[in-house]
Coordinates of C-alpha atoms and ligand atoms in Angstrom, one line a residue:
F226 CA 67.2 57.9 111.1
E227 CA 68.3 55.9 114.1
H228 CA 67.2 52.7 112.5
L229 CA 70.2 53.0 110.2
F230 CA 72.6 52.0 112.9
V231 CA 72.7 48.8 115.1
T232 CA 74.4 50.7 117.9
S233 CA 74.9 54.4 118.4
N234 CA 78.1 55.1 120.3
Q235 CA 79.3 58.2 118.6
P236 CA 81.5 60.2 120.9
N237 CA 80.3 63.5 122.2
S238 CA 82.0 66.5 120.8
T239 CA 84.4 67.0 123.7
E240 CA 85.9 63.5 123.1
S241 CA 86.2 63.8 119.3
L242 CA 89.0 65.6 117.5
R243 CA 88.2 69.3 116.8
P244 CA 87.3 69.9 113.2
R245 CA 89.4 72.3 111.1
K246 CA 87.1 75.2 110.4
G247 CA 87.6 77.9 107.8
V248 CA 85.4 80.9 106.8
I249 CA 85.7 82.8 103.6
I250 CA 84.2 86.3 103.8
G251 CA 83.4 87.6 100.3
A252 CA 82.1 85.0 97.9
G253 CA 82.7 86.8 94.6
Q254 CA 85.0 85.6 91.9
V255 CA 88.1 85.4 94.2
G256 CA 86.2 84.0 97.2
L257 CA 84.7 81.2 95.1
A258 CA 88.0 80.3 93.5
C259 CA 89.5 80.1 97.0
A260 CA 86.6 78.0 98.2
Y261 CA 86.7 75.5 95.3
S262 CA 90.5 75.2 95.5
M263 CA 90.4 74.8 99.3
L264 CA 87.6 72.2 99.0
I265 CA 89.4 70.0 96.5
Q266 CA 92.7 70.2 98.4
N267 CA 91.1 69.2 101.6
C268 CA 92.1 72.2 103.7
F269 CA 89.2 72.1 106.2
D270 CA 86.6 69.8 107.7
E271 CA 84.1 72.6 107.8
L272 CA 84.0 75.6 105.3
V273 CA 81.7 78.5 105.6
L274 CA 81.0 81.1 102.9
Q275 CA 79.9 84.5 104.1
D276 CA 78.7 87.3 101.8
I277 CA 76.1 90.0 101.8
A278 CA 74.6 88.5 98.6
R279 CA 73.1 85.7 100.7
E280 CA 70.9 84.0 98.1
K281 CA 73.7 83.8 95.5
T282 CA 76.0 82.4 98.2
E283 CA 73.5 79.8 99.1
G284 CA 73.3 78.7 95.5
E285 CA 77.1 78.5 95.2
V286 CA 77.3 76.4 98.4
M287 CA 74.6 74.0 97.1
D288 CA 76.5 73.6 93.9
M289 CA 79.8 72.9 95.7
M290 CA 78.1 70.6 98.3
H291 CA 76.8 68.4 95.5
G292 CA 80.4 67.8 94.4
V293 CA 81.6 66.6 97.9
P294 CA 80.8 62.9 97.1
F295 CA 83.7 63.2 94.6
I296 CA 86.3 64.6 97.0
S297 CA 87.4 64.2 100.6
P298 CA 84.4 65.0 102.8
T299 CA 84.0 68.6 103.9
S300 CA 80.9 70.2 105.4
I301 CA 80.3 73.4 103.4
R302 CA 77.7 75.9 104.5
S303 CA 76.7 79.5 103.9
G304 CA 76.6 81.6 107.1
T305 CA 78.6 84.1 109.1
V306 CA 81.3 84.2 111.7
A307 CA 78.6 85.1 114.1
D308 CA 76.8 81.8 113.6
V309 CA 78.1 78.6 111.9
G310 CA 81.5 80.2 111.3
A311 CA 82.2 81.0 115.0
D312 CA 85.5 79.9 116.4
A313 CA 87.0 79.3 112.9
D314 CA 90.7 78.4 112.8
V315 CA 91.3 80.5 109.6
V316 CA 89.3 83.4 108.2
V317 CA 90.1 84.4 104.6
I318 CA 88.8 87.8 103.6
T319 CA 88.2 88.5 99.9
A320 CA 85.3 91.0 100.3
G321 CA 85.6 94.3 98.6
V322 CA 84.1 96.9 96.4
A323 CA 85.0 97.6 92.8
Q324 CA 86.8 100.8 91.9
K325 CA 84.3 103.3 90.4
P326 CA 85.3 105.0 87.1
G327 CA 87.6 107.9 87.9
E328 CA 87.8 106.9 91.6
S329 CA 91.2 107.5 93.3
R330 CA 93.1 104.6 94.9
L331 CA 92.8 106.3 98.3
S332 CA 89.0 106.7 98.0
L333 CA 88.7 103.0 97.1
V334 CA 90.8 102.1 100.1
E335 CA 88.7 104.3 102.4
R336 CA 85.5 102.5 101.2
N337 CA 87.1 99.1 101.7
V338 CA 88.3 100.1 105.2
E339 CA 84.7 101.1 106.2
I340 CA 83.5 97.6 105.1
F341 CA 86.4 96.0 107.0
K342 CA 85.5 97.8 110.2
H343 CA 82.3 95.7 110.3
I344 CA 83.8 92.5 109.1
I345 CA 86.9 92.5 111.3
G346 CA 84.9 93.6 114.4
D347 CA 82.8 90.4 114.0
V348 CA 85.8 88.2 113.3
A349 CA 87.6 89.4 116.4
R350 CA 84.5 88.9 118.5
Y351 CA 83.4 85.5 117.2
C352 CA 86.7 84.0 116.0
P353 CA 89.1 85.3 118.7
H354 CA 91.8 82.7 118.0
A355 CA 91.6 82.7 114.2
I356 CA 94.5 83.3 111.8
L357 CA 93.3 86.1 109.4
L358 CA 94.3 85.8 105.8
V359 CA 93.5 89.0 103.8
V360 CA 93.3 88.8 100.0
S361 CA 91.2 92.0 99.3
N362 CA 93.1 94.8 97.6
P363 CA 95.1 96.8 98.1
V364 CA 96.2 93.8 100.1
D365 CA 99.1 95.3 102.1
I366 CA 96.9 98.2 103.2
M367 CA 93.9 96.0 104.0
T368 CA 96.2 93.6 106.0
Y369 CA 97.5 96.5 108.0
A370 CA 94.0 97.8 108.6
S371 CA 92.9 94.3 109.7
W372 CA 95.8 94.0 112.1
K373 CA 94.9 97.4 113.7
L374 CA 91.1 96.8 113.7
S375 CA 91.4 93.2 115.1
G376 CA 93.8 93.9 118.0
F377 CA 95.3 90.5 117.2
E378 CA 99.0 89.8 117.7
R379 CA 100.9 90.6 114.5
S380 CA 101.7 86.9 113.6
R381 CA 97.9 86.1 113.3
V382 CA 97.2 88.7 110.6
L383 CA 98.7 88.1 107.2
G384 CA 98.0 89.1 103.6
S385 CA 98.4 87.1 100.4
G386 CA 100.9 89.9 99.5
T387 CA 103.3 88.9 96.7
V388 CA 102.7 85.2 96.9
L389 CA 100.8 85.4 93.6
D390 CA 103.4 87.6 92.0
T391 CA 106.1 85.2 93.2
G392 CA 104.1 82.3 91.6
R393 CA 103.7 84.2 88.4
F394 CA 107.4 85.0 88.4
R395 CA 108.4 81.4 88.9
A396 CA 105.8 80.1 86.4
L397 CA 107.2 82.5 83.6
L398 CA 110.9 81.8 84.5
A399 CA 110.2 78.1 84.5
Q400 CA 108.5 78.3 81.1
K401 CA 111.5 80.2 79.7
L402 CA 114.0 77.7 81.2
N403 CA 111.7 74.7 80.4
I404 CA 111.8 73.3 83.9
D405 CA 109.3 72.7 86.7
P406 CA 108.4 76.0 88.6
H407 CA 109.0 74.2 91.9
S408 CA 112.7 74.1 90.9
V409 CA 112.9 77.8 90.4
H410 CA 113.8 79.7 93.5
A411 CA 112.9 83.3 93.0
Y412 CA 110.9 85.9 94.9
I413 CA 109.0 89.1 94.4
I414 CA 108.8 91.2 97.5
G415 CA 107.5 94.6 98.6
E416 CA 104.1 96.0 97.7
H417 CA 101.6 93.7 95.9
G418 CA 101.3 96.4 93.2
D419 CA 103.2 98.7 90.9
S420 CA 106.2 99.1 93.2
S421 CA 106.9 95.3 93.7
V422 CA 110.5 94.3 93.7
P423 CA 112.1 91.3 91.9
M424 CA 114.9 89.7 94.0
W425 CA 117.2 89.0 91.0
S426 CA 120.3 88.8 93.1
M427 CA 119.0 85.6 94.7
A428 CA 117.0 84.0 91.9
N429 CA 118.5 80.6 91.3
V430 CA 118.0 77.0 90.1
A431 CA 119.8 74.4 92.2
G432 CA 121.9 77.2 93.8
V433 CA 123.0 78.4 90.4
K434 CA 122.2 82.1 90.2
L435 CA 120.2 83.4 87.3
C436 CA 121.9 86.8 87.5
S437 CA 124.7 88.3 89.5
S438 CA 123.4 91.7 90.5
S439 CA 120.6 94.0 89.5
S440 CA 120.6 97.4 87.9
Q441 CA 117.3 99.3 87.4
D442 CA 114.7 96.9 86.1
T443 CA 117.2 95.1 83.9
P444 CA 119.5 92.7 85.7
Q445 CA 123.0 93.6 84.5
S446 CA 124.3 90.1 83.9
C447 CA 121.0 88.6 83.0
D448 CA 119.4 87.5 79.9
P449 CA 117.5 90.6 78.7
E450 CA 114.5 88.4 78.4
F451 CA 114.3 88.2 82.2
A452 CA 113.5 91.9 82.4
E453 CA 110.6 91.2 80.0
I454 CA 109.5 88.4 82.4
F455 CA 109.3 90.8 85.3
R456 CA 107.3 93.3 83.2
Q457 CA 104.9 90.5 82.4
V458 CA 104.5 89.7 86.1
K459 CA 103.8 93.3 86.9
N460 CA 101.2 93.6 84.2
A461 CA 99.7 90.2 84.6
A462 CA 96.5 91.3 86.5
Y463 CA 95.9 94.1 84.0
E464 CA 96.3 91.8 81.0
I465 CA 94.0 89.1 82.5
I466 CA 91.4 91.7 83.6
Q467 CA 91.4 93.2 80.1
R468 CA 90.6 89.7 78.7
K469 CA 88.3 88.1 81.2
G470 CA 87.2 90.9 83.5
Y471 CA 88.8 89.7 86.8
T472 CA 91.5 87.3 88.1
S473 CA 90.5 84.3 90.2
Y474 CA 92.3 80.9 89.6
G475 CA 95.8 82.0 90.3
I476 CA 94.9 83.9 93.5
G477 CA 92.6 81.0 94.6
L478 CA 95.4 78.5 94.4
A479 CA 97.9 80.9 96.0
A480 CA 95.6 81.5 99.0
T481 CA 95.0 77.8 99.3
D482 CA 98.8 77.2 99.5
I483 CA 99.0 79.7 102.3
V484 CA 96.1 78.1 104.1
K485 CA 97.7 74.7 103.8
A486 CA 100.9 76.1 105.3
I487 CA 98.9 77.3 108.3
V488 CA 96.5 74.3 108.8
H489 CA 99.2 71.7 108.3
N490 CA 101.9 73.7 110.1
Q491 CA 104.2 73.4 107.1
R492 CA 106.5 76.1 108.3
R493 CA 107.1 77.2 104.7
I494 CA 108.8 80.3 103.4
M495 CA 106.3 82.4 101.5
T496 CA 106.1 86.0 100.5
V497 CA 103.1 86.9 102.5
S498 CA 102.4 90.4 103.7
S499 CA 102.8 91.0 107.4
V500 CA 103.8 93.7 109.8
A501 CA 107.5 94.5 109.0
D502 CA 109.9 93.7 111.8
E503 CA 111.4 96.8 113.4
S504 CA 114.9 95.6 112.7
L505 CA 114.4 96.2 108.9
G506 CA 114.3 99.9 109.4
L507 CA 110.9 100.2 107.7
P508 CA 108.0 102.2 109.0
E509 CA 105.1 100.4 110.8
L510 CA 103.3 98.8 107.8
C511 CA 102.5 95.5 106.2
I512 CA 104.7 94.5 103.3
S513 CA 105.8 91.2 101.6
L514 CA 109.1 89.6 102.5
P515 CA 110.0 85.9 102.5
T516 CA 108.3 84.8 105.8
L517 CA 108.0 81.6 107.8
V518 CA 104.3 80.5 107.7
G519 CA 102.9 77.9 110.0
R520 CA 100.2 77.2 112.5
E521 CA 100.8 80.5 114.3
G522 CA 100.5 82.4 111.1
A523 CA 103.4 84.7 109.9
I524 CA 106.0 83.5 112.3
G525 CA 109.0 85.5 111.3
Q526 CA 110.6 87.3 108.3
I527 CA 113.8 86.2 106.8
N528 CA 116.9 88.3 107.4
L529 CA 117.6 89.0 103.8
S530 CA 120.8 90.3 102.3
L531 CA 119.6 92.4 99.4
D532 CA 121.8 94.2 97.0
E533 CA 121.9 98.0 96.9
L534 CA 119.2 98.4 94.2
E535 CA 116.9 95.9 95.8
T536 CA 117.2 97.6 99.1
E537 CA 116.4 101.0 97.5
Q538 CA 113.4 99.5 95.7
L539 CA 112.1 97.9 98.9
H540 CA 112.3 101.2 100.7
H541 CA 110.5 102.9 97.8
S542 CA 107.8 100.3 98.0
A543 CA 107.5 100.9 101.7
E544 CA 107.2 104.7 101.1
V545 CA 104.3 104.1 98.6
L546 CA 102.4 102.0 101.3
Q547 CA 103.3 104.4 104.1
D548 CA 101.9 107.3 102.2
I549 CA 98.4 105.6 102.0
I550 CA 98.6 104.3 105.6
S551 CA 99.3 107.7 107.0
Q552 CA 96.0 109.0 105.5
L553 CA 93.8 106.2 106.8
K554 CA 91.3 106.8 109.6
L555 CA 91.4 103.5 111.5
Ligands
6V0_752 P1 83.8 90.5 93.5 O1 83.5 89.4 92.5 O2 83.2 91.8 93.3 O3 83.5 89.9 94.9 C1 83.5 90.7 96.1 C2 82.5 90.1 97.0 O4 82.5 90.8 98.2 C3 81.0 90.3 96.4 O5 80.4 89.0 96.3 C4 80.4 91.1 97.5 O6 79.0 90.8 97.7 C5 81.2 90.8 98.7 N1 81.1 91.8 99.8 C6 81.1 93.2 99.7 N2 80.9 93.7 100.9 C7 80.8 92.6 101.8 C8 80.6 92.5 103.2 N3 80.5 93.6 104.0 N4 80.6 91.3 103.8 C9 80.7 90.2 103.0 N5 80.8 90.2 101.7 C10 80.9 91.4 101.1 O7 85.4 90.8 93.5 P2 86.6 89.7 93.3 O8 86.2 88.5 94.0 O9 87.0 89.7 91.9 O10 87.7 90.4 94.1 C11 87.7 90.5 95.5 C12 88.9 91.2 96.1 O11 90.1 90.4 95.8 C13 89.1 92.6 95.4 O12 89.5 93.5 96.4 C14 90.3 92.3 94.4 O13 91.0 93.4 94.1 C15 91.1 91.3 95.3 N6 92.1 90.5 94.6 C16 93.2 90.3 95.2 C17 94.2 89.6 94.6 C18 95.5 89.4 95.4 O14 96.5 88.9 94.8 N7 95.6 89.8 96.6 C19 94.1 89.0 93.3 C20 92.9 89.2 92.7 C21 91.8 90.0 93.3

């Protein structure tokens, strides 16, 4: 189509700015919600969707590609890290198998780890400089496995961890207080799962603490309705899955927020899952703590001052994760 242009003086690729490239591995409900959200929030110049269900993925890509005239331009393709996805800046992993009826958590983990051995091997080979964002569950375990399997430095492997739980916590607290969730400063840390820990001692609005100290699940000097809010956060996934069969939009938006922090080097504090710093006195594992996130990935965890109960709960959460990690064959 050269006749379209009067002159053709497009720079060769070495002269032009390098495109921001992302790959999403696993184009199921979660991968597609991530892709859609990342597309409309202009996270990448090039986005590649990789899934073993190739034909379906091609269909999804065609559908999204036809919407690009309505948003900032992004080249979206189906492919793999070994071809069009090579040298990606960020690789998001949402691939996984569903739990079989009666299957133990450990058996599910083992099956997911087997899948990850292939996936991460290819990522490390073809995208050696990428930041890896793991979303597949159990996310803390899969993040740890990805770190071990990739051989990447610890900062370059992070999991979505309790970013979604923290978002749910803020959304529900904000609804109760009738203010914008961005003005609620509250975190959920620990395992993304049943042993997650609400940091009541630090939850605040404009520096005004919502509670003074915590006791069991009920913050002592808190409105009892706050304990109910944490219960709802913990049960959110079960409640949603019971009604619609899976969760997708919340995690898609949460993963997009993490990707934006990386791609735009926002240096934001987010409760991503990453390898716990030795100074925390925790075993070698991946767990969520407020962490600085930017172009280098998970740059550093915040030196928290938790109260006694929160410290105890965080260590319990670490024990739950360590128990599974110690049984993994990596
Ligand atoms: P899904 O809809 O079954 O999608 C999984 C996709 O992975 C399917 O399209 C598969 O074809 C694909 N897949 C399987 N093996 C491979 C492989 N080797 N290479 C490429 N693709 C492969 O599941 P859904 O999208 O609902 O969930 C995906 C994962 O996200 C699960 O592990 C969920 O538990 C997890 N979630 C994590 C959340 C979080 O907060 N971290 C939240 C929600 C779901």
